[in-house]
Amino acid sequence: MSRPAARAASGQPSRKGVFGRLADFLDDRTGYRAVVHEALYERVPGGARWRYVWGSTLVFAFMTQVITGLFLWANYSPSAQTAWESVYYIQHEVAGGWLLRGIHHFMAQAMVVLLALHLLQVVIDGAYRAPREVNFWLGLVLMMLVLGMALTGYLLPWDQKGYWATIVATNLAGIVPFAGPSLQQLVIGGPEYGHHTLTRFFALHAGFLPATLVMFLVVHLALFRKHGLHAKRPITKPDAMFWPDQVLKDAVAMLAVMAVILGVILMPALRAMLAGEVVHLGHLGAELGAPADPSLPYAAARPEWYFLFLFQFLKVFEGWGATGEFFGAIVVPGLIMTVMALMPIVGNWRLGHRFNVAFTLAILAGVGLLTAMALNEDYSALWVNRASLAEAEKLHDQTGGDAAKLVAALGGDNAKVAAIKRQWKTLEKVRRSQAYLDAVKLAEADAARAVELAGRPERIPPAGMLELVRRDPLSQGPRLFAQHCGSCHAHVDPLAPDAEVVIAKSSAANLHGFGSADWMRGLLDANQVAGPAYFGNTAHKEGDMVSFVRDDLTDEATWPKGDIDAVVAAMAAEAGRPVPQEIAGLVDKGRELVAASDRCGGCHAFRGNGTDLGAAPDLTGWGGRDWLVGIITDPTHERFYGDQNDRMPSFGKAAEGAIPPLSREQIDLIADWLRGEWYRPAQH
Amino acid sequence: MARPHGNNSAASVRPDDRSRGADPLAARREFMAKVVALACGGLATIPPVVAGLWAFLDPLRRTRGAASFLSVADLAAIPDDGLPRQFPVIADRVDAWTGFAAEPVGAVYLSREQGSREVRALSATCPHAGCFIDLEKATQCFRCPCHNSSFTLDGNIVNPSPSPRAMDELECRVGGNGQVEVKWQKYRAGIAEKVVQG
C-alpha cells in the first residue's frame, strides 16, 4: 500500500491546502510529525509545575548565549593588542553592541543562578535516584562545563579585571601536583600571558567547551525523555501534557529571566532619564575595565561574584602557604564534587536522601556565607560608622598600634584597653575595605579614561590601547607624582582641598597649579611664601626669596600692587598658562620688571637680562614644559637651584652607566600632568 | 522499586484531543495556553536575536570617507617619457578601532608626456575583480595577474579582456610646488560603468 493510501486508510484527515500537502510531502520523507509529537506530547505526571521549569530555562539561557556569542564572535578579535580594543568597539561603537554584550554578560551570571536552582530542585525531589543516576552525573559535568565557560569568558575582554582574575585562576591550576605546571602552561599557551592565552581561552570558551556541552546536553535530554519527568510526590493532580501545559510555565520562566536581564541592563538608563541626564548607551550593560597592564598594581582584583566564595574560602587557609591553597582550591572543592557525585548511591540508604538534601543545603549556605563574608570585607567601610572609631583611630596613630603603649596611654584602664583593641580590629577591616573601595574607584576612573582616549579622532595606535594609556599624562601623572615626587611635594587644590588630592602632606611646595597666576600670587604673598605650600618646610624658608617677599614686596612705595600683578601676569604667560582677564594687559610691563636688575633680575636671570645663571632659578620659560622637564631632570643645574638645591634628587641624571630614577618619557608625563596638558574630548 | 510514573512512551499516551474537545472550556483554555506559551517563548527570544542582528548589520552604517587629493610624488620623479611608473599612495587609515598614520594604502601608475606638466594617473586596481595590475616591461602593457586582463599603457582595454572597462583614471593635479596630487578613489569592480564605491 502506498503511503498516502495508508494515511487515507488510517483515517487521518487529508489536507487540501498547499501547506498541508507540503507538510504531507515532508512527513512522508522525514517522519517529522512523529518526532514533533514525541517531543511535545510527553506526559507530565501530576501535572505541570513551576518547580520543573529550571532545566528548560537553562536550555533557553544556553541558546541565548550561543546566539549572542556568535554575533559577538563576528566582532571580537582575540589578541593582546586587539581584544580590549575590539570589545571597546563592540561596547561603544557598534550599533546595539552594548545590548548584545550586556545580554551575554548577564545571561552568563543568570545561568549560574539557574544551575544552582536546577540542582537544588533535583536533589530535593530526589530525582537523582535510580534509574536516573547517569543523568545526574551528566548534569554535574554540564555544571562544570558552564562554570568553565564563565571562567574563560571573563578573560576575553583583556581588561584589568579579567586579566588579574585569570592570573589567579591559572596559578591555582598550577599548584595541582605533578601535572599542574604543565597544565597551566598549556592553558595560557606558553610561559607568559599574551596572544596565545587569548586564542586558547577563546577556543575553549567558544569552541571546545560549548561543543562538549552540546554533546552532553543531547544525552542529558535524551535520558531525561527516556526516564520521563521525575514527579514531585505525592501526586495529587491528574497528569498533563508537556505541550502546552508545562511549556507554558517554562516559557513564562524564560521570559521572566530575559526580563530580569533586560532590567539589569536598562535600569541605569531609566534612572538617568528620570534624573534628566543624558544616557550614554555605551555605558549600559557589561562593564569594561582599563586594558590589562601587567605592570600596573590592581588592588580591585576580584573574581566574578559567583566565584567570590572560593576566593574567600582560600583566605581561610591563609598562612598555610601552597599547601593551604592546594587544600582550599583543589582538595575541598574536589571532595564536595565527589560527595555530590555519590548522591545517587548514598540516596539508596535509609537516611541517604536526607543526608543529600542537608549536604546540598549546607554547601549552598556555606557558599552564601562565604560570599557575604567576602562582600562584608570589601564593602564594610560603606556602613561602619568611622566617627565611632575616631578615638581608637587617634590612639592607633599615637601608639603606632603598639599594645604596651596603649596600656600606658590609657593609664592601665584594662576594660578600655580591651575595648580599644576590639575597635582596632574593626578599624583595620574598615581601612582595608576603604583601600579596596578606593582601588575600585581608581579602576573605574582608569576605565573611563581609556574609553575617552579610545575615542580620539586619531583612534587607537596599532600597538594597542595600553600604549596610549601609558603615554597619557592624566592616567600616569598622578601615579608617577605620588611615587617619585610625593614624598616631599603636595598636590592639593587649595580652593578644593577635598577634591583630587594626590598627595596631601608635604615638606616642599604644593605643586597644584604650578605655573598658574594663582600659584605665583601665593608665592609673592608675604603670608604664604614661608608657609607649607611654598618654602615653609624647606631650606629656603630663611632664604633670600622669603625675605624679599616679606620685606621688599610689602613696601608699597617700591612695589605698588599693580607691579606685583604685572609680575604675576608675566610669569603665567611665561608658563604658557592663561593670564587672568583683569591683568592680561600687564604682561609686557611684568616682563620688564622681572628683567630689571633692581627687581627680580637682581637675583634671577630672565630672557638674557637679569643676572647671570646660578644665583637663583632662571625665570626664562618658568613653569613651561621645558623648564619643568629641566628642573625634574636636574635641579642642581645652574639654570635652577645650583648648589643651593635643597634635597631634590636629579631624576633624569645618573652616573655614567647607571639608569636615572625616571626616564625622559616619565619626566615628560609628570611635566605635562602638572601643566594640565592631556587629551580632552571635544564637547558635543 | 516501584516507579509508577517512570518509563513511559509518548505513543502510549497520545493526547486524546476529542475528549478535550468535548469540553469547549477546556479546549479554549488549552488554546490560550498554547498562544501564551508561544508568545512568551517568542518574546524571550527576541532580545538576543534583535541585539545580534542589530550589531551584525552595523557595517552597513559605515561609509568610506570622502575622497581627497593625496600627495603621491614630486613632478620631477616622473620621467617625461610617456611611460607609466608605479607610486605608492600614502594616507592615514582607520581600520575599525585602529588608526594608522601615513601608511601605504594602495598604488597608482603615473605618466607624463615629454615637456608636459600634466600627469596621467591610473589606479592599479583592476576594474574586473580588484586584483593589483602589473606593468609588464617586456610587452609594454598592463596585465592583471589574476585573469589576464590586459591594458595598453594608456589604460585602454586590449581585447579579448575579462575586464568590462578600461583602467580607472584618477583625477590628478600638480601643485605650484611641483607636488603631484591624486584624488584617491575606489570604483566598483566588475561593471562596465565607472561608479565610485561608497
PDB file of C-alpha atoms in Angstrom, chain A residues 115-308:
ATOM      1  CA  LEU A 115      22.184  25.931  37.640  1.00  0.00           C
ATOM      2  CA  ALA A 116      22.007  26.203  41.405  1.00  0.00           C
ATOM      3  CA  LEU A 117      18.209  26.199  41.323  1.00  0.00           C
ATOM      4  CA  HIS A 118      18.080  23.227  38.942  1.00  0.00           C
ATOM      5  CA  LEU A 119      20.484  21.256  41.099  1.00  0.00           C
ATOM      6  CA  LEU A 120      18.581  22.134  44.246  1.00  0.00           C
ATOM      7  CA  GLN A 121      15.264  21.025  42.738  1.00  0.00           C
ATOM      8  CA  VAL A 122      16.757  17.740  41.512  1.00  0.00           C
ATOM      9  CA  VAL A 123      18.316  16.955  44.880  1.00  0.00           C
ATOM     10  CA  ILE A 124      15.304  17.944  46.979  1.00  0.00           C
ATOM     11  CA  ASP A 125      12.933  15.948  44.763  1.00  0.00           C
ATOM     12  CA  GLY A 126      15.318  13.009  44.832  1.00  0.00           C
ATOM     13  CA  ALA A 127      15.376  12.974  41.038  1.00  0.00           C
ATOM     14  CA  TYR A 128      18.920  11.574  41.082  1.00  0.00           C
ATOM     15  CA  ARG A 129      17.707   8.134  42.201  1.00  0.00           C
ATOM     16  CA  ALA A 130      17.734   5.030  40.029  1.00  0.00           C
ATOM     17  CA  PRO A 131      17.387   4.832  37.114  1.00  0.00           C
ATOM     18  CA  ARG A 132      18.452   8.461  36.701  1.00  0.00           C
ATOM     19  CA  GLU A 133      21.931   8.262  38.253  1.00  0.00           C
ATOM     20  CA  VAL A 134      23.758   8.638  34.961  1.00  0.00           C
ATOM     21  CA  ASN A 135      21.702  11.659  34.046  1.00  0.00           C
ATOM     22  CA  PHE A 136      22.546  13.232  37.395  1.00  0.00           C
ATOM     23  CA  TRP A 137      26.245  12.703  36.715  1.00  0.00           C
ATOM     24  CA  LEU A 138      25.811  14.199  33.256  1.00  0.00           C
ATOM     25  CA  GLY A 139      24.225  17.179  34.955  1.00  0.00           C
ATOM     26  CA  LEU A 140      27.260  17.621  37.197  1.00  0.00           C
ATOM     27  CA  VAL A 141      29.522  17.514  34.133  1.00  0.00           C
ATOM     28  CA  LEU A 142      27.323  20.108  32.456  1.00  0.00           C
ATOM     29  CA  MET A 143      27.631  22.291  35.543  1.00  0.00           C
ATOM     30  CA  MET A 144      31.432  22.132  35.412  1.00  0.00           C
ATOM     31  CA  LEU A 145      31.341  22.982  31.706  1.00  0.00           C
ATOM     32  CA  VAL A 146      29.156  26.029  32.332  1.00  0.00           C
ATOM     33  CA  LEU A 147      31.470  27.209  35.102  1.00  0.00           C
ATOM     34  CA  GLY A 148      34.418  26.634  32.767  1.00  0.00           C
ATOM     35  CA  MET A 149      32.786  28.815  30.136  1.00  0.00           C
ATOM     36  CA  ALA A 150      32.155  31.518  32.734  1.00  0.00           C
ATOM     37  CA  LEU A 151      35.804  31.404  33.796  1.00  0.00           C
ATOM     38  CA  THR A 152      37.226  31.513  30.263  1.00  0.00           C
ATOM     39  CA  GLY A 153      34.789  34.207  29.134  1.00  0.00           C
ATOM     40  CA  TYR A 154      35.860  36.516  31.929  1.00  0.00           C
ATOM     41  CA  LEU A 155      39.333  36.936  30.419  1.00  0.00           C
ATOM     42  CA  LEU A 156      38.305  37.663  26.841  1.00  0.00           C
ATOM     43  CA  PRO A 157      37.883  41.470  27.131  1.00  0.00           C
ATOM     44  CA  TRP A 158      41.552  41.523  28.292  1.00  0.00           C
ATOM     45  CA  ASP A 159      40.817  44.240  30.817  1.00  0.00           C
ATOM     46  CA  GLN A 160      42.449  44.620  34.210  1.00  0.00           C
ATOM     47  CA  LYS A 161      39.646  42.769  35.977  1.00  0.00           C
ATOM     48  CA  GLY A 162      39.628  39.722  33.734  1.00  0.00           C
ATOM     49  CA  TYR A 163      43.392  39.647  33.394  1.00  0.00           C
ATOM     50  CA  TRP A 164      44.177  39.558  37.111  1.00  0.00           C
ATOM     51  CA  ALA A 165      41.350  37.155  37.905  1.00  0.00           C
ATOM     52  CA  THR A 166      42.732  34.803  35.271  1.00  0.00           C
ATOM     53  CA  ILE A 167      46.261  35.118  36.593  1.00  0.00           C
ATOM     54  CA  VAL A 168      44.958  33.885  39.956  1.00  0.00           C
ATOM     55  CA  ALA A 169      42.817  31.105  38.479  1.00  0.00           C
ATOM     56  CA  THR A 170      45.592  29.752  36.266  1.00  0.00           C
ATOM     57  CA  ASN A 171      48.160  29.954  39.053  1.00  0.00           C
ATOM     58  CA  LEU A 172      45.820  27.902  41.215  1.00  0.00           C
ATOM     59  CA  ALA A 173      45.644  25.339  38.417  1.00  0.00           C
ATOM     60  CA  GLY A 174      49.441  25.354  38.520  1.00  0.00           C
ATOM     61  CA  ILE A 175      49.558  24.056  42.085  1.00  0.00           C
ATOM     62  CA  VAL A 176      47.906  20.748  41.153  1.00  0.00           C
ATOM     63  CA  PRO A 177      50.558  18.104  41.948  1.00  0.00           C
ATOM     64  CA  PHE A 178      52.640  16.705  39.055  1.00  0.00           C
ATOM     65  CA  ALA A 179      50.574  17.941  36.091  1.00  0.00           C
ATOM     66  CA  GLY A 180      49.916  21.440  37.463  1.00  0.00           C
ATOM     67  CA  PRO A 181      52.707  23.472  35.880  1.00  0.00           C
ATOM     68  CA  SER A 182      52.296  21.774  32.503  1.00  0.00           C
ATOM     69  CA  LEU A 183      48.540  22.207  32.701  1.00  0.00           C
ATOM     70  CA  GLN A 184      48.971  25.892  33.445  1.00  0.00           C
ATOM     71  CA  GLN A 185      51.414  26.377  30.596  1.00  0.00           C
ATOM     72  CA  LEU A 186      49.078  24.588  28.196  1.00  0.00           C
ATOM     73  CA  VAL A 187      46.115  26.686  29.194  1.00  0.00           C
ATOM     74  CA  ILE A 188      47.911  30.021  28.910  1.00  0.00           C
ATOM     75  CA  GLY A 189      49.641  28.974  25.709  1.00  0.00           C
ATOM     76  CA  GLY A 190      53.230  29.302  26.889  1.00  0.00           C
ATOM     77  CA  PRO A 191      55.245  30.560  29.819  1.00  0.00           C
ATOM     78  CA  GLU A 192      53.771  34.079  29.637  1.00  0.00           C
ATOM     79  CA  TYR A 193      50.290  35.529  29.314  1.00  0.00           C
ATOM     80  CA  GLY A 194      49.628  37.037  25.913  1.00  0.00           C
ATOM     81  CA  HIS A 195      48.231  36.375  22.444  1.00  0.00           C
ATOM     82  CA  HIS A 196      48.065  32.648  22.941  1.00  0.00           C
ATOM     83  CA  THR A 197      46.326  32.935  26.298  1.00  0.00           C
ATOM     84  CA  LEU A 198      43.564  34.761  24.475  1.00  0.00           C
ATOM     85  CA  THR A 199      43.420  32.467  21.454  1.00  0.00           C
ATOM     86  CA  ARG A 200      43.312  29.432  23.746  1.00  0.00           C
ATOM     87  CA  PHE A 201      40.761  30.852  26.135  1.00  0.00           C
ATOM     88  CA  PHE A 202      38.660  31.904  23.173  1.00  0.00           C
ATOM     89  CA  ALA A 203      38.908  28.454  21.579  1.00  0.00           C
ATOM     90  CA  LEU A 204      37.892  26.931  24.912  1.00  0.00           C
ATOM     91  CA  HIS A 205      35.122  29.434  25.519  1.00  0.00           C
ATOM     92  CA  ALA A 206      33.564  29.419  22.057  1.00  0.00           C
ATOM     93  CA  GLY A 207      34.646  26.011  20.739  1.00  0.00           C
ATOM     94  CA  PHE A 208      35.752  23.125  22.911  1.00  0.00           C
ATOM     95  CA  LEU A 209      33.565  23.818  25.936  1.00  0.00           C
ATOM     96  CA  PRO A 210      30.268  24.618  24.178  1.00  0.00           C
ATOM     97  CA  ALA A 211      30.752  21.739  21.712  1.00  0.00           C
ATOM     98  CA  THR A 212      31.324  19.362  24.622  1.00  0.00           C
ATOM     99  CA  LEU A 213      28.410  20.901  26.431  1.00  0.00           C
ATOM    100  CA  VAL A 214      26.097  20.324  23.467  1.00  0.00           C
ATOM    101  CA  MET A 215      27.113  16.657  23.303  1.00  0.00           C
ATOM    102  CA  PHE A 216      26.457  16.160  27.000  1.00  0.00           C
ATOM    103  CA  LEU A 217      23.254  18.177  26.793  1.00  0.00           C
ATOM    104  CA  VAL A 218      21.880  15.984  23.988  1.00  0.00           C
ATOM    105  CA  VAL A 219      22.483  12.857  26.068  1.00  0.00           C
ATOM    106  CA  HIS A 220      21.148  14.594  29.187  1.00  0.00           C
ATOM    107  CA  LEU A 221      17.901  15.465  27.402  1.00  0.00           C
ATOM    108  CA  ALA A 222      17.632  12.061  25.727  1.00  0.00           C
ATOM    109  CA  LEU A 223      17.983  10.306  29.070  1.00  0.00           C
ATOM    110  CA  PHE A 224      15.524  12.745  30.614  1.00  0.00           C
ATOM    111  CA  ARG A 225      12.991  11.726  27.987  1.00  0.00           C
ATOM    112  CA  LYS A 226      13.826   8.041  28.311  1.00  0.00           C
ATOM    113  CA  HIS A 227      13.114   8.017  32.034  1.00  0.00           C
ATOM    114  CA  GLY A 228      10.387  10.633  31.944  1.00  0.00           C
ATOM    115  CA  LEU A 229       9.964  13.503  34.280  1.00  0.00           C
ATOM    116  CA  HIS A 230      10.599  12.627  37.906  1.00  0.00           C
ATOM    117  CA  ALA A 231       7.449  13.882  39.545  1.00  0.00           C
ATOM    118  CA  LYS A 232       7.301  15.545  42.902  1.00  0.00           C
ATOM    119  CA  ARG A 233       5.497  13.212  45.350  1.00  0.00           C
ATOM    120  CA  PRO A 234       2.776  12.882  46.392  1.00  0.00           C
ATOM    121  CA  ILE A 235       0.941  13.218  43.127  1.00  0.00           C
ATOM    122  CA  THR A 236      -2.382  14.858  43.778  1.00  0.00           C
ATOM    123  CA  LYS A 237      -3.408  16.222  40.411  1.00  0.00           C
ATOM    124  CA  PRO A 238      -4.137  14.470  37.097  1.00  0.00           C
ATOM    125  CA  ASP A 239      -1.330  14.058  34.601  1.00  0.00           C
ATOM    126  CA  ALA A 240      -0.876  16.718  31.960  1.00  0.00           C
ATOM    127  CA  MET A 241       0.952  17.054  28.693  1.00  0.00           C
ATOM    128  CA  PHE A 242       4.332  18.726  28.303  1.00  0.00           C
ATOM    129  CA  TRP A 243       2.756  20.774  25.498  1.00  0.00           C
ATOM    130  CA  PRO A 244       1.209  23.154  26.202  1.00  0.00           C
ATOM    131  CA  ASP A 245       0.860  22.904  29.992  1.00  0.00           C
ATOM    132  CA  GLN A 246       4.499  22.627  31.089  1.00  0.00           C
ATOM    133  CA  VAL A 247       5.779  24.554  28.064  1.00  0.00           C
ATOM    134  CA  LEU A 248       3.604  27.463  29.135  1.00  0.00           C
ATOM    135  CA  LYS A 249       5.228  27.581  32.561  1.00  0.00           C
ATOM    136  CA  ASP A 250       8.683  27.116  31.024  1.00  0.00           C
ATOM    137  CA  ALA A 251       8.078  29.944  28.556  1.00  0.00           C
ATOM    138  CA  VAL A 252       6.858  32.290  31.273  1.00  0.00           C
ATOM    139  CA  ALA A 253      10.006  31.490  33.289  1.00  0.00           C
ATOM    140  CA  MET A 254      12.219  32.137  30.242  1.00  0.00           C
ATOM    141  CA  LEU A 255      10.518  35.445  29.644  1.00  0.00           C
ATOM    142  CA  ALA A 256      10.963  36.338  33.291  1.00  0.00           C
ATOM    143  CA  VAL A 257      14.701  35.564  33.102  1.00  0.00           C
ATOM    144  CA  MET A 258      15.045  37.700  29.979  1.00  0.00           C
ATOM    145  CA  ALA A 259      13.037  40.478  31.587  1.00  0.00           C
ATOM    146  CA  VAL A 260      15.323  40.481  34.618  1.00  0.00           C
ATOM    147  CA  ILE A 261      18.400  40.652  32.377  1.00  0.00           C
ATOM    148  CA  LEU A 262      16.986  43.500  30.300  1.00  0.00           C
ATOM    149  CA  GLY A 263      16.006  45.206  33.539  1.00  0.00           C
ATOM    150  CA  VAL A 264      19.547  44.977  34.894  1.00  0.00           C
ATOM    151  CA  ILE A 265      20.925  46.362  31.625  1.00  0.00           C
ATOM    152  CA  LEU A 266      18.401  49.159  31.219  1.00  0.00           C
ATOM    153  CA  MET A 267      17.888  50.189  34.849  1.00  0.00           C
ATOM    154  CA  PRO A 268      20.772  52.722  34.860  1.00  0.00           C
ATOM    155  CA  ALA A 269      19.333  54.269  31.678  1.00  0.00           C
ATOM    156  CA  LEU A 270      15.931  54.607  33.309  1.00  0.00           C
ATOM    157  CA  ARG A 271      17.484  56.139  36.393  1.00  0.00           C
ATOM    158  CA  ALA A 272      19.462  58.618  34.279  1.00  0.00           C
ATOM    159  CA  MET A 273      16.381  59.536  32.265  1.00  0.00           C
ATOM    160  CA  LEU A 274      14.356  60.175  35.416  1.00  0.00           C
ATOM    161  CA  ALA A 275      17.180  62.366  36.731  1.00  0.00           C
ATOM    162  CA  GLY A 276      17.139  64.256  33.443  1.00  0.00           C
ATOM    163  CA  GLU A 277      20.654  63.141  32.499  1.00  0.00           C
ATOM    164  CA  VAL A 278      21.972  62.131  29.108  1.00  0.00           C
ATOM    165  CA  VAL A 279      22.010  58.365  28.594  1.00  0.00           C
ATOM    166  CA  HIS A 280      25.225  57.006  27.093  1.00  0.00           C
ATOM    167  CA  LEU A 281      24.329  53.666  25.551  1.00  0.00           C
ATOM    168  CA  GLY A 282      27.948  52.522  25.693  1.00  0.00           C
ATOM    169  CA  HIS A 283      27.830  52.791  29.469  1.00  0.00           C
ATOM    170  CA  LEU A 284      24.943  50.341  29.737  1.00  0.00           C
ATOM    171  CA  GLY A 285      25.304  46.612  30.228  1.00  0.00           C
ATOM    172  CA  ALA A 286      28.585  44.862  30.860  1.00  0.00           C
ATOM    173  CA  GLU A 287      31.492  46.692  32.405  1.00  0.00           C
ATOM    174  CA  LEU A 288      34.776  47.127  30.525  1.00  0.00           C
ATOM    175  CA  GLY A 289      37.795  47.901  32.692  1.00  0.00           C
ATOM    176  CA  ALA A 290      41.014  49.584  31.676  1.00  0.00           C
ATOM    177  CA  PRO A 291      43.183  47.485  29.321  1.00  0.00           C
ATOM    178  CA  ALA A 292      45.197  44.727  31.006  1.00  0.00           C
ATOM    179  CA  ASP A 293      48.536  46.029  32.239  1.00  0.00           C
ATOM    180  CA  PRO A 294      50.903  43.544  33.889  1.00  0.00           C
ATOM    181  CA  SER A 295      52.989  46.444  35.223  1.00  0.00           C
ATOM    182  CA  LEU A 296      50.181  48.274  36.991  1.00  0.00           C
ATOM    183  CA  PRO A 297      49.090  47.249  40.507  1.00  0.00           C
ATOM    184  CA  TYR A 298      45.426  46.358  40.507  1.00  0.00           C
ATOM    185  CA  ALA A 299      44.093  46.272  44.052  1.00  0.00           C
ATOM    186  CA  ALA A 300      40.496  45.943  42.846  1.00  0.00           C
ATOM    187  CA  ALA A 301      41.153  42.412  41.533  1.00  0.00           C
ATOM    188  CA  ARG A 302      38.255  40.138  42.397  1.00  0.00           C
ATOM    189  CA  PRO A 303      36.693  37.125  40.672  1.00  0.00           C
ATOM    190  CA  GLU A 304      33.152  37.365  39.345  1.00  0.00           C
ATOM    191  CA  TRP A 305      30.626  37.271  42.202  1.00  0.00           C
ATOM    192  CA  TYR A 306      29.762  33.586  41.779  1.00  0.00           C
ATOM    193  CA  PHE A 307      33.391  32.649  42.421  1.00  0.00           C
ATOM    194  CA  LEU A 308      33.752  35.018  45.387  1.00  0.00           C
TER     195      LEU A 308
END
